[in-house]
Coordinates of C-alpha atoms and ligand atoms in Angstrom, one line a residue:
X1 CA 24.0 -16.8 23.1
X2 CA 22.8 -13.2 23.7
X3 CA 21.5 -13.7 27.2
X4 CA 24.7 -15.4 28.3
X5 CA 26.8 -12.6 26.8
X6 CA 24.7 -10.1 28.8
X7 CA 24.9 -12.1 32.0
X8 CA 28.7 -12.7 31.7
X9 CA 29.4 -9.1 31.2
X10 CA 27.1 -8.1 34.1
X11 CA 28.9 -10.6 36.4
X12 CA 32.3 -9.4 35.2
X13 CA 31.5 -5.8 36.0
X14 CA 29.4 -6.2 39.2
X15 CA 30.4 -9.6 40.6
X16 CA 26.7 -10.5 41.0
X17 CA 23.6 -10.9 38.8
X18 CA 20.6 -8.6 38.4
X19 CA 17.0 -8.9 37.3
X20 CA 16.5 -9.7 33.6
X21 CA 13.8 -8.1 31.4
X22 CA 12.9 -8.3 27.7
X23 CA 10.7 -6.2 25.4
X24 CA 10.1 -7.2 21.8
X25 CA 10.0 -5.5 18.4
X26 CA 6.7 -5.5 16.5
X27 CA 5.1 -6.2 13.1
X28 CA 2.1 -4.3 11.8
X29 CA -0.3 -6.2 9.5
X30 CA -2.1 -3.1 8.2
X31 CA -2.8 0.5 9.3
X32 CA 0.4 2.4 8.6
X33 CA 0.9 6.1 9.4
X34 CA -2.6 6.0 11.0
X35 CA -1.5 6.1 14.6
X36 CA -0.5 9.7 14.9
X37 CA -3.7 10.5 12.9
X38 CA -5.6 8.9 15.8
X39 CA -6.9 6.1 13.6
X40 CA -6.4 2.3 13.9
X41 CA -3.4 0.0 13.7
X42 CA -3.1 -3.8 13.8
X43 CA 0.3 -4.7 15.3
X44 CA 1.7 -7.7 17.2
X45 CA 4.8 -8.2 19.2
X46 CA 7.5 -10.5 17.7
X47 CA 10.0 -13.1 18.9
X48 CA 12.9 -10.6 18.6
X49 CA 13.6 -8.4 21.6
X50 CA 15.9 -6.2 23.6
X51 CA 17.1 -8.0 26.8
X52 CA 18.6 -6.3 29.8
X53 CA 20.1 -7.2 33.1
X54 CA 19.8 -4.5 35.7
X55 CA 20.0 -3.7 39.4
X56 CA 19.3 -0.5 41.3
X57 CA 22.5 0.8 42.8
X58 CA 21.3 3.2 45.5
X59 CA 23.0 6.2 43.9
X60 CA 22.0 8.8 41.3
X61 CA 24.3 7.4 38.6
X62 CA 23.1 5.3 35.7
X63 CA 25.8 2.9 34.4
X64 CA 24.8 1.2 31.1
X65 CA 26.8 -1.0 28.8
X66 CA 25.7 -2.2 25.4
X67 CA 27.0 -5.7 24.3
X68 CA 26.1 -5.0 20.7
X69 CA 27.9 -1.7 20.3
X70 CA 30.6 -2.7 22.8
X71 CA 30.2 0.7 24.4
X72 CA 29.4 1.9 27.9
X73 CA 28.4 5.2 29.5
X74 CA 27.4 6.8 32.8
X75 CA 24.9 9.6 33.2
X76 CA 22.7 11.3 35.7
X77 CA 18.9 12.1 35.4
X78 CA 19.5 15.7 34.4
X79 CA 18.4 15.3 30.8
X80 CA 21.7 16.0 29.3
X81 CA 22.1 14.1 26.0
X82 CA 24.8 11.5 25.4
X83 CA 27.1 11.2 22.4
X84 CA 25.9 7.6 22.1
X85 CA 22.6 7.6 20.2
X86 CA 21.4 4.4 22.0
X87 CA 21.9 6.0 25.4
X88 CA 19.6 8.9 24.5
X89 CA 16.6 6.5 24.3
X90 CA 17.4 5.4 27.9
X91 CA 18.0 9.0 29.1
X92 CA 14.7 9.9 27.4
X93 CA 12.8 7.1 29.2
X94 CA 14.1 8.2 32.6
X95 CA 13.4 11.8 32.0
X96 CA 9.9 11.2 30.5
X97 CA 8.9 9.0 33.5
X98 CA 9.9 12.0 35.7
X99 CA 7.9 14.4 33.4
X100 CA 4.8 12.2 33.2
X101 CA 4.6 10.8 36.7
X102 CA 6.9 13.0 38.8
X103 CA 8.8 9.8 39.8
X104 CA 12.5 9.7 39.8
X105 CA 14.3 6.4 39.2
X106 CA 17.1 5.4 41.5
X107 CA 20.4 5.0 39.7
X108 CA 21.1 1.5 38.2
X109 CA 23.8 -0.7 36.7
X110 CA 22.7 -2.4 33.5
X111 CA 24.0 -4.4 30.6
X112 CA 21.8 -4.8 27.5
X113 CA 21.7 -6.3 24.0
X114 CA 19.2 -7.3 21.5
X115 CA 18.3 -9.2 18.3
X116 CA 15.7 -6.8 16.8
X117 CA 17.4 -5.7 13.5
X118 CA 18.4 -2.1 13.8
X119 CA 16.6 0.3 11.3
X120 CA 14.7 -2.7 9.8
X121 CA 11.3 -1.4 10.5
X122 CA 10.6 -3.8 13.4
X123 CA 10.9 -1.0 16.0
X124 CA 14.2 -1.7 17.7
X125 CA 14.0 1.7 19.3
X126 CA 10.5 1.1 20.8
X127 CA 11.8 -2.2 22.1
X128 CA 14.7 -0.5 23.8
X129 CA 12.4 2.2 25.3
X130 CA 9.9 -0.3 26.4
X131 CA 12.4 -2.6 28.0
X132 CA 13.9 0.2 30.1
X133 CA 10.5 1.7 30.9
X134 CA 9.1 -1.6 32.0
X135 CA 12.2 -2.5 34.1
X136 CA 12.5 0.9 35.8
X137 CA 8.8 0.8 36.7
X138 CA 9.1 -2.7 38.2
X139 CA 12.3 -2.2 40.1
X140 CA 11.3 1.2 41.6
X141 CA 7.7 0.1 42.3
X142 CA 6.3 3.1 40.4
X143 CA 3.0 1.3 39.6
X144 CA 2.6 2.9 36.1
X145 CA 0.3 1.1 33.7
X146 CA 1.6 -0.4 30.4
X147 CA -0.2 2.3 28.5
X148 CA 1.5 5.0 30.6
X149 CA 4.8 3.3 29.9
X150 CA 4.0 3.3 26.2
X151 CA 3.5 7.1 26.4
X152 CA 6.8 7.4 28.2
X153 CA 8.5 5.6 25.3
X154 CA 6.7 7.7 22.7
X155 CA 7.7 10.9 24.3
X156 CA 11.3 9.8 24.7
X157 CA 11.2 9.3 20.9
X158 CA 9.8 12.8 20.4
X159 CA 12.1 14.6 22.7
X160 CA 15.3 12.6 22.6
X161 CA 15.3 11.1 19.1
X162 CA 13.5 13.8 17.2
X163 CA 10.8 11.6 15.8
X164 CA 7.2 12.7 16.3
X165 CA 6.0 9.1 16.2
X166 CA 2.6 7.8 17.2
X167 CA 1.9 5.3 20.0
X168 CA 1.8 2.0 18.0
X169 CA 5.3 0.7 18.4
X170 CA 5.7 1.2 22.2
X171 CA 2.1 0.1 22.7
X172 CA 2.7 -3.2 20.8
X173 CA 6.0 -3.9 22.5
X174 CA 4.4 -3.5 26.0
X175 CA 1.0 -5.1 25.4
X176 CA 1.8 -7.9 23.0
X177 CA 0.4 -11.4 23.5
X178 CA 1.4 -14.7 22.0
X179 CA -0.5 -15.6 18.8
X180 CA -2.6 -12.4 19.0
X181 CA -2.6 -9.1 17.0
X182 CA -4.1 -6.0 18.6
X183 CA -6.5 -3.7 16.9
X184 CA -5.8 -0.5 18.6
X185 CA -7.9 2.6 18.5
X186 CA -5.2 5.3 18.7
X187 CA -7.7 7.9 19.9
X188 CA -9.4 6.1 22.8
X189 CA -6.4 3.8 23.3
X190 CA -8.9 0.9 23.7
X191 CA -7.8 -2.3 21.9
X192 CA -9.1 -5.6 20.9
X193 CA -7.1 -8.8 20.8
X194 CA -7.3 -10.5 17.4
X195 CA -6.3 -14.2 17.3
X196 CA -3.8 -14.7 14.5
X197 CA -2.8 -18.3 14.1
X198 CA -2.9 -19.0 10.4
X199 CA -3.1 -22.7 9.5
X200 CA -2.4 -22.6 5.8
X201 CA -0.3 -19.4 5.6
X202 CA 2.9 -18.0 6.9
X203 CA 3.8 -14.4 7.5
X204 CA 7.3 -13.4 6.3
X205 CA 9.4 -10.3 6.5
X206 CA 11.9 -9.6 3.7
X207 CA 14.4 -7.0 4.9
X208 CA 15.7 -4.8 2.1
X209 CA 18.7 -3.9 4.3
X210 CA 18.0 -0.3 3.4
X211 CA 18.5 1.3 6.9
X212 CA 16.6 4.3 8.0
X213 CA 16.6 6.3 11.1
X214 CA 13.2 8.0 10.9
X215 CA 14.6 11.2 12.3
X216 CA 16.5 11.7 9.0
X217 CA 13.5 10.8 6.8
X218 CA 10.4 12.7 5.9
X219 CA 8.5 11.1 8.7
X220 CA 7.9 14.4 10.5
X221 CA 7.2 16.1 7.3
X222 CA 4.3 13.6 6.7
X223 CA 3.0 14.3 10.1
X224 CA 3.0 18.0 9.4
X225 CA 1.2 17.5 6.1
X226 CA -1.6 15.6 7.8
X227 CA -1.9 18.5 10.4
X228 CA -2.2 21.0 7.5
X229 CA -4.9 18.9 5.9
X230 CA -6.8 18.7 9.2
X231 CA -6.6 22.5 9.6
X232 CA -8.0 23.1 6.1
X233 CA -10.9 20.7 6.7
X234 CA -11.6 22.1 10.2
X235 CA -12.4 25.4 8.6
X236 CA -15.6 23.9 7.2
X237 CA -16.0 21.1 9.8
X238 CA -15.0 22.5 13.2
X239 CA -15.7 19.1 14.8
X240 CA -12.7 17.6 13.0
X241 CA -9.6 17.3 15.1
X242 CA -7.7 14.6 13.2
X243 CA -7.8 12.7 10.0
X244 CA -9.5 10.0 12.0
X245 CA -12.7 12.2 11.8
X246 CA -12.5 12.7 8.1
X247 CA -14.5 10.9 5.4
X248 CA -13.7 10.6 1.7
X249 CA -16.7 12.9 1.1
X250 CA -15.3 15.7 3.3
X251 CA -12.0 15.5 1.4
X252 CA -13.8 16.0 -1.9
X253 CA -15.5 19.2 -0.6
X254 CA -12.2 20.8 0.3
X255 CA -10.2 19.5 -2.7
X256 CA -9.9 22.8 -4.5
X257 CA -8.8 24.6 -1.3
X258 CA -6.0 22.3 -0.3
X259 CA -2.5 21.9 -1.8
X260 CA -2.7 18.8 -4.0
X261 CA 0.2 17.0 -2.3
X262 CA -1.3 17.6 1.1
X263 CA -4.6 16.3 -0.3
X264 CA -3.0 13.1 -1.5
X265 CA -1.3 12.5 1.9
X266 CA -4.7 12.9 3.6
X267 CA -6.5 10.7 1.1
X268 CA -4.0 7.9 1.9
X269 CA -4.7 8.1 5.6
X270 CA -8.5 8.2 5.3
X271 CA -8.4 5.3 2.9
X272 CA -5.9 3.3 5.1
X273 CA -8.3 3.4 8.0
X274 CA -11.1 2.1 5.8
X275 CA -8.7 -0.7 4.5
X276 CA -7.9 -1.7 8.0
X277 CA -11.5 -1.9 9.0
X278 CA -12.2 -4.1 5.9
X279 CA -9.2 -6.2 6.6
X280 CA -10.3 -6.9 10.2
X281 CA -13.8 -7.9 9.1
X282 CA -12.3 -10.2 6.5
X283 CA -10.0 -11.8 9.1
X284 CA -12.9 -12.4 11.5
X285 CA -14.8 -14.0 8.6
X286 CA -11.8 -16.2 7.7
X287 CA -11.5 -14.5 4.4
X288 CA -7.7 -14.3 4.1
X289 CA -7.9 -13.4 0.4
X290 CA -9.7 -10.1 1.1
X291 CA -7.3 -9.4 4.0
X292 CA -4.4 -9.8 1.5
X293 CA -6.0 -7.6 -1.1
X294 CA -6.2 -4.8 1.5
X295 CA -2.5 -5.3 2.3
X296 CA -1.6 -4.8 -1.4
X297 CA -3.9 -1.7 -1.4
X298 CA -2.1 -0.4 1.6
X299 CA 1.3 -0.7 -0.1
X300 CA 0.0 1.0 -3.2
X301 CA -1.2 4.0 -1.1
X302 CA 2.0 4.1 0.9
X303 CA 4.1 4.1 -2.2
X304 CA 2.0 6.4 -4.5
X305 CA 0.0 8.7 -2.3
X306 CA 2.0 8.9 0.9
X307 CA 5.4 8.5 -0.8
X308 CA 7.2 6.7 2.1
X309 CA 8.3 3.6 0.1
X310 CA 11.5 3.1 -1.8
X311 CA 12.5 1.2 -4.9
X312 CA 13.7 -1.9 -3.0
X313 CA 10.4 -2.2 -1.1
X314 CA 8.4 -1.6 -4.3
X315 CA 10.4 -4.3 -6.0
X316 CA 9.7 -6.9 -3.4
X317 CA 6.0 -6.1 -3.3
X318 CA 5.9 -6.4 -7.1
X319 CA 7.5 -9.9 -6.9
X320 CA 5.0 -10.8 -4.2
X321 CA 2.1 -9.6 -6.5
X322 CA 3.3 -11.8 -9.4
X323 CA 3.7 -14.9 -7.3
X324 CA 0.6 -17.1 -7.1
X325 CA -0.1 -18.1 -3.5
X326 CA 1.2 -14.8 -2.1
X327 CA -2.0 -13.5 -0.5
X328 CA -0.9 -10.0 0.4
X329 CA 2.3 -7.9 0.8
X330 CA 3.3 -4.4 1.8
X331 CA 6.0 -2.3 3.2
X332 CA 5.9 -2.1 7.0
X333 CA 6.5 0.6 9.6
X334 CA 7.6 4.1 8.9
X335 CA 9.0 3.3 5.5
X336 CA 11.9 4.7 3.5
X337 CA 13.6 1.2 3.9
X338 CA 13.2 -1.7 6.3
X339 CA 11.1 -4.7 5.4
X340 CA 8.0 -5.9 3.6
X341 CA 5.5 -8.1 5.4
X342 CA 3.8 -10.8 3.3
X343 CA 1.1 -13.4 3.9
X344 CA 2.0 -16.4 1.9
X345 CA 0.4 -19.9 1.4
X346 CA 2.5 -22.6 3.1
X347 CA 3.1 -24.4 -0.1
X348 CA 4.7 -21.4 -2.0
X349 CA 6.7 -20.1 1.0
X350 CA 10.0 -21.6 0.0
X351 CA 9.6 -20.8 -3.7
X352 CA 8.6 -17.2 -3.0
X353 CA 11.6 -16.6 -0.7
X354 CA 13.9 -18.2 -3.2
X355 CA 12.5 -16.2 -6.1
X356 CA 12.5 -12.9 -4.2
X357 CA 16.1 -13.5 -3.0
X358 CA 17.4 -14.3 -6.5
X359 CA 15.6 -11.4 -8.2
X360 CA 16.5 -8.9 -5.5
X361 CA 20.1 -9.8 -5.6
X362 CA 20.2 -9.5 -9.4
X363 CA 18.7 -6.0 -9.1
X364 CA 20.4 -4.6 -6.0
X365 CA 23.5 -6.7 -5.6
X366 CA 22.7 -8.2 -2.2
X367 CA 20.2 -10.6 -0.8
X368 CA 17.3 -9.5 1.4
X369 CA 17.2 -11.0 4.9
X370 CA 14.3 -13.3 5.6
X371 CA 12.4 -13.7 8.8
X372 CA 9.4 -15.9 9.6
X373 CA 7.1 -14.0 11.9
X374 CA 6.1 -15.5 15.3
X375 CA 3.6 -13.4 17.2
X376 CA 4.9 -13.4 20.7
X377 CA 4.4 -11.8 24.2
X378 CA 5.2 -8.2 25.1
X379 CA 7.5 -6.7 27.7
X380 CA 8.2 -9.1 30.7
X381 CA 10.5 -10.0 33.5
X382 CA 12.5 -13.1 32.7
X383 CA 14.2 -13.6 36.1
Ligands
GLA401 C1 7.0 4.3 12.9 C2 6.4 5.0 14.1 C3 5.0 4.6 14.4 C4 4.1 4.6 13.2 C5 4.8 3.9 12.0 C6 4.0 4.1 10.7 O1 7.1 2.9 13.3 O2 7.2 4.8 15.3 O3 4.4 5.4 15.4 O4 3.7 5.9 12.9 O5 6.1 4.4 11.8 O6 2.8 3.4 10.8

């Protein structure tokens, strides 16, 4: 088992044991590409995590070994990047803690591993950042809040992985609670816990196995297009600072002044915030059908207007749409690969998975991976 593997290697290297921490990946039910537009998201932490065993070593050297990659490295807190991409997230976290809080972590010895699928859209990188941010904060007694640690992870992603991501993934990995989604206002950073224990339905992820590293996709391009749209709208509406502030009516007024592609990207974001709001109201009212309809709407927008889907994701959502008992389905996360998330009536679960697997394999020559989602707790110390 993963934790044994980590602890055995730690013992072998350091002849003792250390403190053990975990931070999970996340799902997001609806509200995609809205976080960096300061809108709303609805994520939850999942039962797949990065685990690490760690002890401070009283030096200024950081010794880290990855059991999954079978690689290890040593670095100092001088911001120099590593040739191992996984190490750059850790270096990023140490440097951003220093940047944001002025606190410098002692050196440490660490062994880590995880079971969040890499590049699967479940935020393995945020889990890695959050696990280290959480552990470093605890062991050094820095007293940073979870929200501050989420910002540390987000900035590590910006400056050390080259992805100008929003706050959703790191927020969810740190704040997650069992059985609860979180409706996060990405402007005020206030959030509401939303109980999410479905009786008659299951939430499933189907992983296309199309891997992405967001740095090599058009993720940053989309962010730039949103900023362009905001700049155009702000000429008439100086009070507008993000797409969060924009209404469909405002968009209509500037339509002829904005590049049509930029316009379409902005439309998607404005509509996605409205869909999320409708979906949350429906969930509160126990109206899962409407919730699911908004999920399908979200996918349509992500695929056609925001153009961050891919043929494998579209294929899986089309199968979901044509399967009675599948309430809603959409691509999840940054896009360009990764998984779909679907809400499915219990009685059609097996049949949907079977059907999607067979059809997907016929079309693309390999089976999608299937995960049942369990909404779990966020970053924590295990021992
Ligand atoms: C990635 C980013 C998040 C968010 C999603 C899209 O997961 O890390 O900040 O923008 O894409 O919703």
